[in-house]
mmCIF file of C-alpha atoms and ligand atoms in Angstrom:
data_model
loop_
_atom_site.group_PDB
_atom_site.id
_atom_site.type_symbol
_atom_site.label_atom_id
_atom_site.label_comp_id
_atom_site.label_asym_id
_atom_site.label_seq_id
_atom_site.Cartn_x
_atom_site.Cartn_y
_atom_site.Cartn_z
ATOM 1 C CA MET A 1 1.004 -14.661 7.407
ATOM 2 C CA GLU A 2 4.599 -13.559 7.717
ATOM 3 C CA ALA A 3 4.920 -12.967 3.973
ATOM 4 C CA GLY A 4 8.306 -12.972 2.381
ATOM 5 C CA PHE A 5 9.998 -15.402 4.815
ATOM 6 C CA THR A 6 10.061 -18.602 2.831
ATOM 7 C CA THR A 7 7.813 -19.777 0.050
ATOM 8 C CA GLY A 8 5.564 -22.815 0.313
ATOM 9 C CA LYS A 9 7.869 -24.740 -2.098
ATOM 10 C CA GLU A 10 10.969 -24.004 0.043
ATOM 11 C CA LEU A 11 9.112 -25.100 3.096
ATOM 12 C CA GLN A 12 7.983 -28.348 1.582
ATOM 13 C CA LYS A 13 11.605 -29.429 0.884
ATOM 14 C CA ARG A 14 12.212 -29.768 4.618
ATOM 15 C CA ASP A 15 10.987 -32.416 6.978
ATOM 16 C CA PRO A 16 7.360 -31.560 7.720
ATOM 17 C CA VAL A 17 7.513 -30.280 11.274
ATOM 18 C CA PHE A 18 10.788 -30.849 13.230
ATOM 19 C CA GLY A 19 12.731 -29.921 10.104
ATOM 20 C CA GLN A 20 11.151 -26.540 9.618
ATOM 21 C CA LEU A 21 13.523 -23.525 9.715
ATOM 22 C CA SER A 22 11.268 -21.953 12.276
ATOM 23 C CA PHE A 23 11.031 -25.091 14.428
ATOM 24 C CA ASP A 24 13.728 -23.866 16.785
ATOM 25 C CA ASP A 25 13.222 -26.481 19.456
ATOM 26 C CA HIS A 26 9.542 -26.106 20.008
ATOM 27 C CA GLU A 27 8.301 -28.244 22.895
ATOM 28 C CA GLN A 28 4.883 -29.149 21.467
ATOM 29 C CA ILE A 29 2.843 -28.532 18.368
ATOM 30 C CA VAL A 30 -0.812 -29.424 18.279
ATOM 31 C CA PHE A 31 -2.883 -29.774 15.155
ATOM 32 C CA CYS A 32 -6.547 -29.275 15.737
ATOM 33 C CA ASN A 33 -9.189 -30.433 13.301
ATOM 34 C CA ASP A 34 -13.035 -30.405 13.470
ATOM 35 C CA LYS A 35 -15.080 -31.308 10.443
ATOM 36 C CA ASP A 36 -18.376 -30.003 11.820
ATOM 37 C CA THR A 37 -17.245 -26.446 12.487
ATOM 38 C CA GLY A 38 -14.527 -26.337 9.770
ATOM 39 C CA LEU A 39 -11.875 -25.639 12.368
ATOM 40 C CA LYS A 40 -8.307 -26.149 11.285
ATOM 41 C CA ALA A 41 -5.910 -24.790 13.884
ATOM 42 C CA ILE A 42 -2.334 -25.223 15.011
ATOM 43 C CA ILE A 43 -1.124 -24.426 18.520
ATOM 44 C CA GLY A 44 2.612 -23.977 19.052
ATOM 45 C CA ILE A 45 4.202 -24.184 22.469
ATOM 46 C CA HIS A 46 7.717 -23.027 22.041
ATOM 47 C CA ASN A 47 9.063 -22.850 25.615
ATOM 48 C CA SER A 48 7.523 -23.218 29.001
ATOM 49 C CA VAL A 49 10.612 -22.818 31.278
ATOM 50 C CA MET A 50 9.389 -19.429 32.573
ATOM 51 C CA GLY A 51 5.782 -20.624 33.017
ATOM 52 C CA PRO A 52 2.767 -21.776 30.966
ATOM 53 C CA ALA A 53 2.879 -20.678 27.353
ATOM 54 C CA LEU A 54 0.798 -17.576 26.734
ATOM 55 C CA GLY A 55 0.082 -16.125 23.393
ATOM 56 C CA GLY A 56 -2.721 -14.987 21.084
ATOM 57 C CA THR A 57 -4.680 -16.810 18.439
ATOM 58 C CA ARG A 58 -4.478 -15.477 14.917
ATOM 59 C CA MET A 59 -7.087 -16.179 12.323
ATOM 60 C CA PHE A 60 -5.906 -15.692 8.782
ATOM 61 C CA ASP A 61 -6.659 -16.953 5.322
ATOM 62 C CA TYR A 62 -3.260 -18.729 4.770
ATOM 63 C CA ALA A 63 -2.419 -19.763 1.268
ATOM 64 C CA ASN A 64 -1.624 -23.295 2.516
ATOM 65 C CA GLU A 65 -0.847 -25.309 5.645
ATOM 66 C CA TRP A 66 2.877 -24.733 5.343
ATOM 67 C CA GLU A 67 2.397 -21.086 5.673
ATOM 68 C CA ALA A 68 0.232 -21.463 8.650
ATOM 69 C CA LEU A 69 2.660 -23.792 10.330
ATOM 70 C CA ASN A 70 5.523 -21.481 9.629
ATOM 71 C CA ASP A 71 3.592 -18.515 10.977
ATOM 72 C CA VAL A 72 2.656 -20.183 14.262
ATOM 73 C CA LEU A 73 6.242 -21.411 14.780
ATOM 74 C CA ARG A 74 7.691 -17.941 14.260
ATOM 75 C CA LEU A 75 4.990 -16.255 16.364
ATOM 76 C CA SER A 76 5.235 -18.707 19.336
ATOM 77 C CA ARG A 77 9.026 -18.419 19.418
ATOM 78 C CA GLY A 78 8.644 -14.643 19.508
ATOM 79 C CA MET A 79 6.364 -14.915 22.482
ATOM 80 C CA THR A 80 9.006 -16.797 24.482
ATOM 81 C CA TYR A 81 11.466 -13.945 24.060
ATOM 82 C CA LYS A 82 8.858 -11.267 24.466
ATOM 83 C CA ALA A 83 7.787 -12.628 27.840
ATOM 84 C CA ALA A 84 11.408 -13.171 29.041
ATOM 85 C CA ILE A 85 12.640 -9.691 27.992
ATOM 86 C CA THR A 86 9.613 -8.114 29.697
ATOM 87 C CA GLY A 87 10.240 -10.023 32.940
ATOM 88 C CA LEU A 88 6.954 -11.976 32.950
ATOM 89 C CA ASN A 89 6.670 -15.465 34.415
ATOM 90 C CA ILE A 90 5.198 -17.075 31.353
ATOM 91 C CA GLY A 91 6.444 -19.076 28.411
ATOM 92 C CA GLY A 92 5.905 -18.585 24.747
ATOM 93 C CA GLY A 93 3.072 -20.047 22.680
ATOM 94 C CA LYS A 94 0.728 -19.021 19.913
ATOM 95 C CA ALA A 95 -2.124 -20.468 17.851
ATOM 96 C CA VAL A 96 -3.335 -19.937 14.260
ATOM 97 C CA ILE A 97 -6.741 -20.757 12.856
ATOM 98 C CA MET A 98 -6.811 -21.188 9.115
ATOM 99 C CA GLY A 99 -9.500 -19.279 7.300
ATOM 100 C CA ASP A 100 -10.914 -15.804 6.682
ATOM 101 C CA ALA A 101 -11.986 -14.354 10.009
ATOM 102 C CA LYS A 102 -14.649 -12.233 8.303
ATOM 103 C CA THR A 103 -16.470 -15.182 6.705
ATOM 104 C CA LYS A 104 -15.440 -18.415 8.496
ATOM 105 C CA LYS A 105 -15.419 -17.430 12.149
ATOM 106 C CA THR A 106 -18.539 -18.698 14.037
ATOM 107 C CA PRO A 107 -19.280 -19.031 17.683
ATOM 108 C CA GLU A 108 -19.283 -22.823 17.286
ATOM 109 C CA LEU A 109 -15.769 -22.750 15.748
ATOM 110 C CA MET A 110 -14.426 -20.522 18.533
ATOM 111 C CA ARG A 111 -15.910 -22.856 21.251
ATOM 112 C CA LYS A 112 -14.492 -25.889 19.490
ATOM 113 C CA PHE A 113 -11.105 -24.177 19.458
ATOM 114 C CA GLY A 114 -11.525 -23.479 23.161
ATOM 115 C CA GLU A 115 -12.106 -27.213 23.720
ATOM 116 C CA PHE A 116 -8.738 -27.987 22.097
ATOM 117 C CA VAL A 117 -7.043 -25.318 24.258
ATOM 118 C CA HIS A 118 -8.703 -26.912 27.300
ATOM 119 C CA GLY A 119 -7.335 -30.224 26.318
ATOM 120 C CA LEU A 120 -3.861 -28.894 27.003
ATOM 121 C CA SER A 121 -4.769 -28.449 30.671
ATOM 122 C CA GLY A 122 -3.204 -25.013 31.006
ATOM 123 C CA ARG A 123 0.144 -25.655 29.239
ATOM 124 C CA TYR A 124 -1.099 -23.126 26.678
ATOM 125 C CA ILE A 125 -3.196 -20.070 27.568
ATOM 126 C CA THR A 126 -4.669 -18.171 24.639
ATOM 127 C CA ALA A 127 -5.549 -14.523 23.947
ATOM 128 C CA GLU A 128 -6.484 -12.448 20.894
ATOM 129 C CA ASP A 129 -4.347 -11.629 17.857
ATOM 130 C CA VAL A 130 -5.110 -10.511 14.322
ATOM 131 C CA GLY A 131 -8.571 -11.585 13.271
ATOM 132 C CA MET A 132 -9.783 -11.976 16.866
ATOM 133 C CA GLU A 133 -11.721 -9.771 19.203
ATOM 134 C CA THR A 134 -12.564 -9.682 22.852
ATOM 135 C CA LYS A 135 -16.024 -11.257 22.179
ATOM 136 C CA ASP A 136 -14.254 -14.290 20.597
ATOM 137 C CA MET A 137 -12.207 -14.747 23.761
ATOM 138 C CA ASP A 138 -15.426 -14.647 25.726
ATOM 139 C CA LEU A 139 -16.691 -17.554 23.547
ATOM 140 C CA VAL A 140 -13.496 -19.500 24.361
ATOM 141 C CA ARG A 141 -14.063 -18.691 28.028
ATOM 142 C CA ASP A 142 -17.357 -20.481 27.835
ATOM 143 C CA VAL A 143 -15.473 -23.794 27.563
ATOM 144 C CA THR A 144 -12.081 -23.153 29.215
ATOM 145 C CA PRO A 145 -10.418 -21.010 31.942
ATOM 146 C CA TYR A 146 -7.192 -21.038 29.880
ATOM 147 C CA VAL A 147 -7.899 -17.794 28.038
ATOM 148 C CA THR A 148 -6.996 -14.173 28.676
ATOM 149 C CA GLY A 149 -8.142 -10.909 27.023
ATOM 150 C CA ILE A 150 -11.748 -11.589 27.929
ATOM 151 C CA SER A 151 -14.163 -8.706 28.371
ATOM 152 C CA GLU A 152 -14.087 -6.514 31.482
ATOM 153 C CA GLU A 153 -17.655 -7.528 32.149
ATOM 154 C CA ARG A 154 -16.448 -11.120 32.591
ATOM 155 C CA GLY A 155 -13.548 -10.104 34.821
ATOM 156 C CA GLY A 156 -10.935 -9.789 32.087
ATOM 157 C CA SER A 157 -8.616 -7.011 30.966
ATOM 158 C CA GLY A 158 -10.430 -6.291 27.707
ATOM 159 C CA ASN A 159 -8.830 -5.253 24.451
ATOM 160 C CA PRO A 160 -5.059 -5.274 24.815
ATOM 161 C CA SER A 161 -4.371 -3.070 21.746
ATOM 162 C CA PRO A 162 -4.429 0.362 23.428
ATOM 163 C CA VAL A 163 -1.748 -0.897 25.874
ATOM 164 C CA THR A 164 0.314 -2.388 23.040
ATOM 165 C CA ALA A 165 0.172 1.060 21.335
ATOM 166 C CA LEU A 166 1.377 2.754 24.506
ATOM 167 C CA GLY A 167 4.394 0.343 24.675
ATOM 168 C CA VAL A 168 5.197 0.952 20.977
ATOM 169 C CA TYR A 169 5.014 4.661 21.595
ATOM 170 C CA MET A 170 7.418 4.366 24.582
ATOM 171 C CA GLY A 171 9.814 2.155 22.577
ATOM 172 C CA MET A 172 9.708 4.619 19.657
ATOM 173 C CA LYS A 173 10.467 7.581 21.943
ATOM 174 C CA ALA A 174 13.465 5.683 23.426
ATOM 175 C CA ALA A 175 14.762 4.747 19.943
ATOM 176 C CA ALA A 176 14.356 8.456 18.939
ATOM 177 C CA LYS A 177 16.316 9.512 21.998
ATOM 178 C CA TYR A 178 19.108 7.103 21.030
ATOM 179 C CA GLN A 179 19.190 7.979 17.303
ATOM 180 C CA PHE A 180 18.304 11.731 17.325
ATOM 181 C CA GLY A 181 19.458 12.774 20.813
ATOM 182 C CA SER A 182 15.922 13.662 21.960
ATOM 183 C CA ASP A 183 12.886 11.614 22.623
ATOM 184 C CA SER A 184 10.546 14.305 21.447
ATOM 185 C CA LEU A 185 8.567 13.224 18.361
ATOM 186 C CA ALA A 186 7.202 16.761 17.702
ATOM 187 C CA GLY A 187 7.943 17.582 14.081
ATOM 188 C CA LYS A 188 9.284 14.079 13.299
ATOM 189 C CA LYS A 189 7.890 12.593 10.031
ATOM 190 C CA ILE A 190 6.448 9.192 10.931
ATOM 191 C CA LEU A 191 4.908 6.594 8.619
ATOM 192 C CA VAL A 192 2.439 4.262 10.287
ATOM 193 C CA GLN A 193 1.744 1.135 8.174
ATOM 194 C CA GLY A 194 -1.515 -0.428 9.325
ATOM 195 C CA VAL A 195 -4.029 1.668 11.193
ATOM 196 C CA GLY A 196 -5.945 -1.191 12.830
ATOM 197 C CA HIS A 197 -6.394 -1.793 16.579
ATOM 198 C CA VAL A 198 -2.818 -0.787 17.583
ATOM 199 C CA GLY A 199 -1.957 1.484 14.699
ATOM 200 C CA GLU A 200 -4.906 3.820 15.272
ATOM 201 C CA THR A 201 -4.067 4.407 18.972
ATOM 202 C CA LEU A 202 -0.424 4.902 18.047
ATOM 203 C CA VAL A 203 -1.481 7.576 15.564
ATOM 204 C CA GLU A 204 -3.407 9.227 18.424
ATOM 205 C CA TYR A 205 -0.279 9.385 20.602
ATOM 206 C CA LEU A 206 1.820 10.647 17.748
ATOM 207 C CA THR A 207 -0.503 13.371 16.523
ATOM 208 C CA LYS A 208 -1.046 14.562 20.107
ATOM 209 C CA GLU A 209 2.703 15.011 20.427
ATOM 210 C CA GLY A 210 2.886 17.058 17.250
ATOM 211 C CA ALA A 211 4.525 14.497 14.915
ATOM 212 C CA VAL A 212 3.862 14.800 11.193
ATOM 213 C CA VAL A 213 2.153 11.467 10.641
ATOM 214 C CA PHE A 214 1.555 9.616 7.317
ATOM 215 C CA LEU A 215 -0.772 6.646 7.117
ATOM 216 C CA ALA A 216 -0.903 3.514 4.909
ATOM 217 C CA ASP A 217 -3.427 0.659 5.017
ATOM 218 C CA ILE A 218 -4.968 -1.702 2.509
ATOM 219 C CA ASN A 219 -8.349 -1.027 4.074
ATOM 220 C CA HIS A 220 -9.223 2.285 2.412
ATOM 221 C CA GLU A 221 -12.289 2.865 4.499
ATOM 222 C CA LYS A 222 -10.366 2.614 7.764
ATOM 223 C CA LEU A 223 -7.545 4.730 6.320
ATOM 224 C CA ALA A 224 -9.883 7.581 5.411
ATOM 225 C CA GLN A 225 -11.592 7.340 8.811
ATOM 226 C CA VAL A 226 -8.307 7.483 10.821
ATOM 227 C CA SER A 227 -6.916 10.181 8.583
ATOM 228 C CA GLN A 228 -9.971 12.375 9.178
ATOM 229 C CA LYS A 229 -10.180 11.637 12.900
ATOM 230 C CA TYR A 230 -6.514 12.600 13.682
ATOM 231 C CA GLN A 231 -5.910 15.040 10.783
ATOM 232 C CA ALA A 232 -3.078 12.807 9.537
ATOM 233 C CA SER A 233 -2.132 12.580 5.820
ATOM 234 C CA ILE A 234 -2.554 9.428 3.867
ATOM 235 C CA TYR A 235 0.807 8.335 2.268
ATOM 236 C CA THR A 236 0.293 8.860 -1.477
ATOM 237 C CA GLY A 237 3.805 7.830 -2.793
ATOM 238 C CA GLU A 238 4.065 4.746 -4.953
ATOM 239 C CA ASP A 239 6.367 2.766 -2.724
ATOM 240 C CA LEU A 240 6.022 3.385 1.013
ATOM 241 C CA TYR A 241 9.419 1.832 1.717
ATOM 242 C CA THR A 242 11.139 4.699 -0.043
ATOM 243 C CA ALA A 243 9.189 7.320 1.886
ATOM 244 C CA ASP A 244 11.224 10.221 3.087
ATOM 245 C CA VAL A 245 10.417 9.887 6.779
ATOM 246 C CA ASP A 246 12.330 9.862 10.054
ATOM 247 C CA ILE A 247 10.541 6.849 11.511
ATOM 248 C CA TYR A 248 8.788 3.872 9.978
ATOM 249 C CA ALA A 249 6.232 2.113 12.189
ATOM 250 C CA PRO A 250 5.233 -1.284 10.867
ATOM 251 C CA CYS A 251 1.815 -1.991 12.460
ATOM 252 C CA ALA A 252 0.303 -4.383 9.913
ATOM 253 C CA MET A 253 1.689 -7.862 9.275
ATOM 254 C CA GLY A 254 5.177 -9.255 9.806
ATOM 255 C CA ALA A 255 8.232 -9.631 7.534
ATOM 256 C CA THR A 256 7.936 -6.219 5.888
ATOM 257 C CA ILE A 257 11.699 -5.797 6.275
ATOM 258 C CA ASN A 258 12.861 -8.306 3.702
ATOM 259 C CA ASP A 259 15.125 -8.617 0.622
ATOM 260 C CA ALA A 260 12.858 -6.447 -1.506
ATOM 261 C CA THR A 261 12.573 -3.590 1.030
ATOM 262 C CA VAL A 262 15.643 -3.511 3.350
ATOM 263 C CA HIS A 263 17.876 -1.470 1.009
ATOM 264 C CA LYS A 264 15.119 0.988 0.123
ATOM 265 C CA ILE A 265 14.089 2.109 3.575
ATOM 266 C CA GLN A 266 14.923 5.756 4.161
ATOM 267 C CA ALA A 267 13.737 6.108 7.706
ATOM 268 C CA LYS A 268 16.465 6.346 10.427
ATOM 269 C CA VAL A 269 14.361 4.510 13.033
ATOM 270 C CA ILE A 270 12.052 1.480 12.766
ATOM 271 C CA ALA A 271 9.682 1.006 15.636
ATOM 272 C CA GLY A 272 6.312 -0.609 15.282
ATOM 273 C CA ALA A 273 3.842 -3.150 16.655
ATOM 274 C CA ALA A 274 3.932 -5.905 14.042
ATOM 275 C CA ASN A 275 5.363 -9.228 15.143
ATOM 276 C CA ASN A 276 8.434 -10.635 13.329
ATOM 277 C CA GLN A 277 9.136 -7.515 11.294
ATOM 278 C CA LEU A 278 12.537 -8.821 10.107
ATOM 279 C CA ALA A 279 11.951 -11.546 7.485
ATOM 280 C CA ASN A 280 15.287 -13.013 8.461
ATOM 281 C CA GLU A 281 16.560 -11.738 11.817
ATOM 282 C CA ASN A 282 20.176 -12.381 11.016
ATOM 283 C CA ILE A 283 20.439 -11.026 7.535
ATOM 284 C CA HIS A 284 18.016 -8.118 7.537
ATOM 285 C CA GLY A 285 18.846 -6.895 11.123
ATOM 286 C CA ALA A 286 22.508 -6.702 10.077
ATOM 287 C CA ILE A 287 21.771 -4.816 6.891
ATOM 288 C CA LEU A 288 19.690 -2.235 8.794
ATOM 289 C CA GLN A 289 22.601 -1.732 11.225
ATOM 290 C CA GLU A 290 25.146 -1.336 8.399
ATOM 291 C CA ARG A 291 22.850 1.258 6.853
ATOM 292 C CA GLY A 292 22.725 3.268 10.117
ATOM 293 C CA ILE A 293 18.959 2.480 10.661
ATOM 294 C CA LEU A 294 18.054 1.864 14.262
ATOM 295 C CA TYR A 295 15.672 -1.047 14.608
ATOM 296 C CA ALA A 296 13.792 -1.304 17.904
ATOM 297 C CA PRO A 297 13.165 -5.045 18.448
ATOM 298 C CA ASP A 298 9.462 -5.738 17.814
ATOM 299 C CA PHE A 299 9.061 -8.295 20.571
ATOM 300 C CA LEU A 300 10.418 -5.799 23.132
ATOM 301 C CA ILE A 301 8.386 -2.769 22.213
ATOM 302 C CA ASN A 302 5.075 -4.479 21.389
ATOM 303 C CA ALA A 303 4.927 -6.304 24.707
ATOM 304 C CA GLY A 304 2.173 -3.983 26.148
ATOM 305 C CA GLY A 305 -0.496 -6.413 25.028
ATOM 306 C CA ILE A 306 1.019 -9.385 26.777
ATOM 307 C CA ILE A 307 1.624 -7.268 29.892
ATOM 308 C CA ASN A 308 -2.120 -6.423 29.786
ATOM 309 C CA VAL A 309 -3.354 -10.009 29.452
ATOM 310 C CA TYR A 310 -0.737 -11.342 31.938
ATOM 311 C CA ALA A 311 -2.356 -9.029 34.472
ATOM 312 C CA GLU A 312 -5.334 -11.408 34.506
ATOM 313 C CA LEU A 313 -3.137 -14.235 35.577
ATOM 314 C CA ALA A 314 -0.936 -12.253 37.987
ATOM 315 C CA HIS A 315 -3.893 -10.297 39.365
ATOM 316 C CA TYR A 316 -2.572 -6.802 39.111
ATOM 317 C CA GLY A 317 -4.471 -3.659 38.107
ATOM 318 C CA LYS A 318 -4.430 -0.908 35.548
ATOM 319 C CA ALA A 319 -1.826 1.255 37.327
ATOM 320 C CA GLU A 320 0.779 -1.558 37.308
ATOM 321 C CA ILE A 321 -0.100 -2.445 33.698
ATOM 322 C CA THR A 322 0.599 1.113 32.749
ATOM 323 C CA SER A 323 3.902 1.393 34.700
ATOM 324 C CA LYS A 324 5.185 -1.952 33.344
ATOM 325 C CA THR A 325 4.309 -0.816 29.864
ATOM 326 C CA GLN A 326 5.960 2.629 30.310
ATOM 327 C CA ASN A 327 9.058 0.752 31.509
ATOM 328 C CA ILE A 328 9.504 -0.354 27.891
ATOM 329 C CA TYR A 329 11.174 3.020 27.420
ATOM 330 C CA ASP A 330 14.000 2.222 29.874
ATOM 331 C CA THR A 331 14.350 -1.382 28.642
ATOM 332 C CA THR A 332 14.628 -0.216 25.046
ATOM 333 C CA LEU A 333 17.446 2.230 25.956
ATOM 334 C CA GLU A 334 19.236 -0.492 27.991
ATOM 335 C CA ILE A 335 19.057 -2.924 25.004
ATOM 336 C CA LEU A 336 20.306 -0.265 22.552
ATOM 337 C CA ASN A 337 23.232 0.522 24.829
ATOM 338 C CA TYR A 338 24.036 -3.175 25.343
ATOM 339 C CA ALA A 339 23.924 -3.751 21.563
ATOM 340 C CA THR A 340 26.417 -0.955 20.931
ATOM 341 C CA ALA A 341 28.678 -2.040 23.808
ATOM 342 C CA ASN A 342 28.723 -5.600 22.442
ATOM 343 C CA GLY A 343 28.853 -4.809 18.759
ATOM 344 C CA ILE A 344 25.645 -6.693 17.939
ATOM 345 C CA THR A 345 22.284 -5.736 16.549
ATOM 346 C CA PRO A 346 19.562 -4.535 18.909
ATOM 347 C CA HIS A 347 17.518 -7.534 17.949
ATOM 348 C CA HIS A 348 20.300 -9.934 18.960
ATOM 349 C CA ALA A 349 20.923 -7.944 22.126
ATOM 350 C CA ALA A 350 17.322 -8.439 23.200
ATOM 351 C CA LEU A 351 17.372 -12.105 22.235
ATOM 352 C CA ARG A 352 20.598 -12.651 24.205
ATOM 353 C CA ILE A 353 19.346 -11.036 27.409
ATOM 354 C CA ALA A 354 16.004 -12.919 27.173
ATOM 355 C CA GLN A 355 17.798 -16.209 26.519
ATOM 356 C CA ASN A 356 20.129 -15.570 29.530
ATOM 357 C CA ARG A 357 17.007 -15.140 31.752
ATOM 358 C CA ILE A 358 15.514 -18.409 30.416
ATOM 359 C CA ASP A 359 18.739 -20.299 30.961
ATOM 360 C CA GLU A 360 19.087 -18.960 34.536
ATOM 361 C CA ARG A 361 15.420 -19.976 35.261
ATOM 362 C CA LYS A 362 16.058 -23.452 33.848
ATOM 363 C CA ILE A 363 18.937 -23.994 36.235
ATOM 364 C CA ALA A 364 16.880 -22.651 39.211
ATOM 365 C CA ASN A 365 13.932 -24.896 38.234
ATOM 366 C CA SER A 366 16.211 -27.943 38.106
ATOM 367 C CA LYS A 367 17.412 -27.277 41.702
ATOM 368 C CA LYS A 368 13.808 -27.211 43.099
HETATM 369 P P1 LIG B 401 -5.408 -5.259 13.105
HETATM 370 O O1 LIG B 401 -5.837 -6.430 12.297
HETATM 371 O O2 LIG B 401 -6.413 -4.583 13.958
HETATM 372 O O3 LIG B 401 -4.765 -4.158 12.181
HETATM 373 C C1 LIG B 401 -3.934 -4.428 11.116
HETATM 374 C C2 LIG B 401 -4.147 -3.377 10.075
HETATM 375 O O4 LIG B 401 -3.122 -3.564 9.039
HETATM 376 C C3 LIG B 401 -5.524 -3.483 9.364
HETATM 377 O O5 LIG B 401 -6.153 -2.243 9.333
HETATM 378 C C4 LIG B 401 -5.170 -4.028 7.975
HETATM 379 O O6 LIG B 401 -6.048 -3.605 7.012
HETATM 380 C C5 LIG B 401 -3.786 -3.489 7.785
HETATM 381 N N1 LIG B 401 -2.977 -4.208 6.814
HETATM 382 C C6 LIG B 401 -2.872 -5.507 6.556
HETATM 383 N N2 LIG B 401 -1.968 -5.787 5.598
HETATM 384 C C7 LIG B 401 -1.520 -4.533 5.207
HETATM 385 C C8 LIG B 401 -0.535 -4.166 4.310
HETATM 386 N N3 LIG B 401 0.094 -5.047 3.488
HETATM 387 N N4 LIG B 401 -0.273 -2.833 4.153
HETATM 388 C C9 LIG B 401 -0.911 -1.907 4.949
HETATM 389 N N5 LIG B 401 -1.780 -2.240 5.864
HETATM 390 C C10 LIG B 401 -2.115 -3.556 6.001
HETATM 391 O O7 LIG B 401 -4.173 -5.767 13.972
HETATM 392 P P2 LIG B 401 -3.547 -5.141 15.245
HETATM 393 O O8 LIG B 401 -4.184 -5.835 16.455
HETATM 394 O O9 LIG B 401 -3.599 -3.646 15.166
HETATM 395 O O10 LIG B 401 -2.106 -5.674 15.207
HETATM 396 C C11 LIG B 401 -1.161 -5.089 14.262
HETATM 397 C C12 LIG B 401 0.160 -5.870 14.374
HETATM 398 O O11 LIG B 401 0.663 -5.793 15.647
HETATM 399 C C13 LIG B 401 0.066 -7.351 14.084
HETATM 400 O O12 LIG B 401 1.231 -7.817 13.435
HETATM 401 C C14 LIG B 401 0.002 -7.987 15.470
HETATM 402 O O13 LIG B 401 0.462 -9.331 15.470
HETATM 403 C C15 LIG B 401 0.868 -7.052 16.213
HETATM 404 N N6 LIG B 401 0.624 -7.054 17.593
HETATM 405 C C16 LIG B 401 -0.633 -6.704 18.102
HETATM 406 C C17 LIG B 401 -0.888 -6.708 19.399
HETATM 407 C C18 LIG B 401 -2.229 -6.256 19.942
HETATM 408 O O14 LIG B 401 -2.335 -5.981 21.138
HETATM 409 N N7 LIG B 401 -3.249 -6.144 19.128
HETATM 410 C C19 LIG B 401 0.137 -6.984 20.351
HETATM 411 C C20 LIG B 401 1.419 -7.314 19.855
HETATM 412 C C21 LIG B 401 1.625 -7.327 18.470
#
């Protein structure tokens, strides 16, 4: 859940779906319900101008349906811009399943979800997100071809997280180059919040380069394990947002840059994997800029995962996945330069360029 964005009460004041703040011209929203398996899911298709909507499925124990709806709307919109800025011929979509993945996820529930995806006849193609694993996508594959991120044994691209981590690392280096004059991360103090699938691999890249890495995670077991494996310190301060570090890498959930944190952050660069890091992209992005903190747009630098699963649709191999992901370095620098030249935030620069591509494609599509 993208905590801190709007409360359940605030959401309820608006019209249920089309009136949501996050609605932002979604093309289609599908509510999926199955009593037998306990499935309650929402699929959001934000925009399909560039191609079928591709985006992962998140399983999370949302406090209520409003939060689940708000989350899927924000996430699917993000996918539209992520695909467009990365130059992929796909649109933006996302799905959420309500419930604790640890206790409520069953093979029957995953297959039933797959049937709902299948019912959309390819307008939405799913993949994994938080709470999902490759084996869950294999279960979805049992009932529909409209799924990516399936296991390599079944002809898929496997777990996308290591590729996402590579892209975040590239984006972080580019941001460091822009902010500090060098892309070397050796000796830089970096706080990684969330050492899950993506965060752990990012920690590996960072420690290999000689960065001074601090770790934070609510899963204490995982935290201790990653700390020991990469000889990285666990952050012990009371409030991680006040940490005296050069770079803050949000790799847990979204909206960690919000009213409560944005004025406290001491890092000079923010670059991480989490989706929708800015609770409010207009307000919090602008405050970061005023405070001289460089924010590398999340949907730009965390695109490695979508590049990896897109390879299954576009039929390209590992070398091309790696080169497209490494290209995030150049794209990030381009966006940062464009933002400065146009006097806008990096987030808005990336959105503007992505939107221009979508608009151009819409015109081209209409002439076909
Ligand atoms: P994950 O579930 O494997 O890891 C998330 C980690 O964050 C877990 O270890 C969890 O304990 C920790 N966490 C949760 N809340 C926290 C909190 N409040 N403070 C500190 N730690 C907390 O997820 P992941 O696949 O590594 O993805 C991380 C983020 O990156 C998510 O926001 C996801 O949407 C985004 N993302 C992931 C991919 C991918 O390829 N996996 C691609 C793009 C974006």
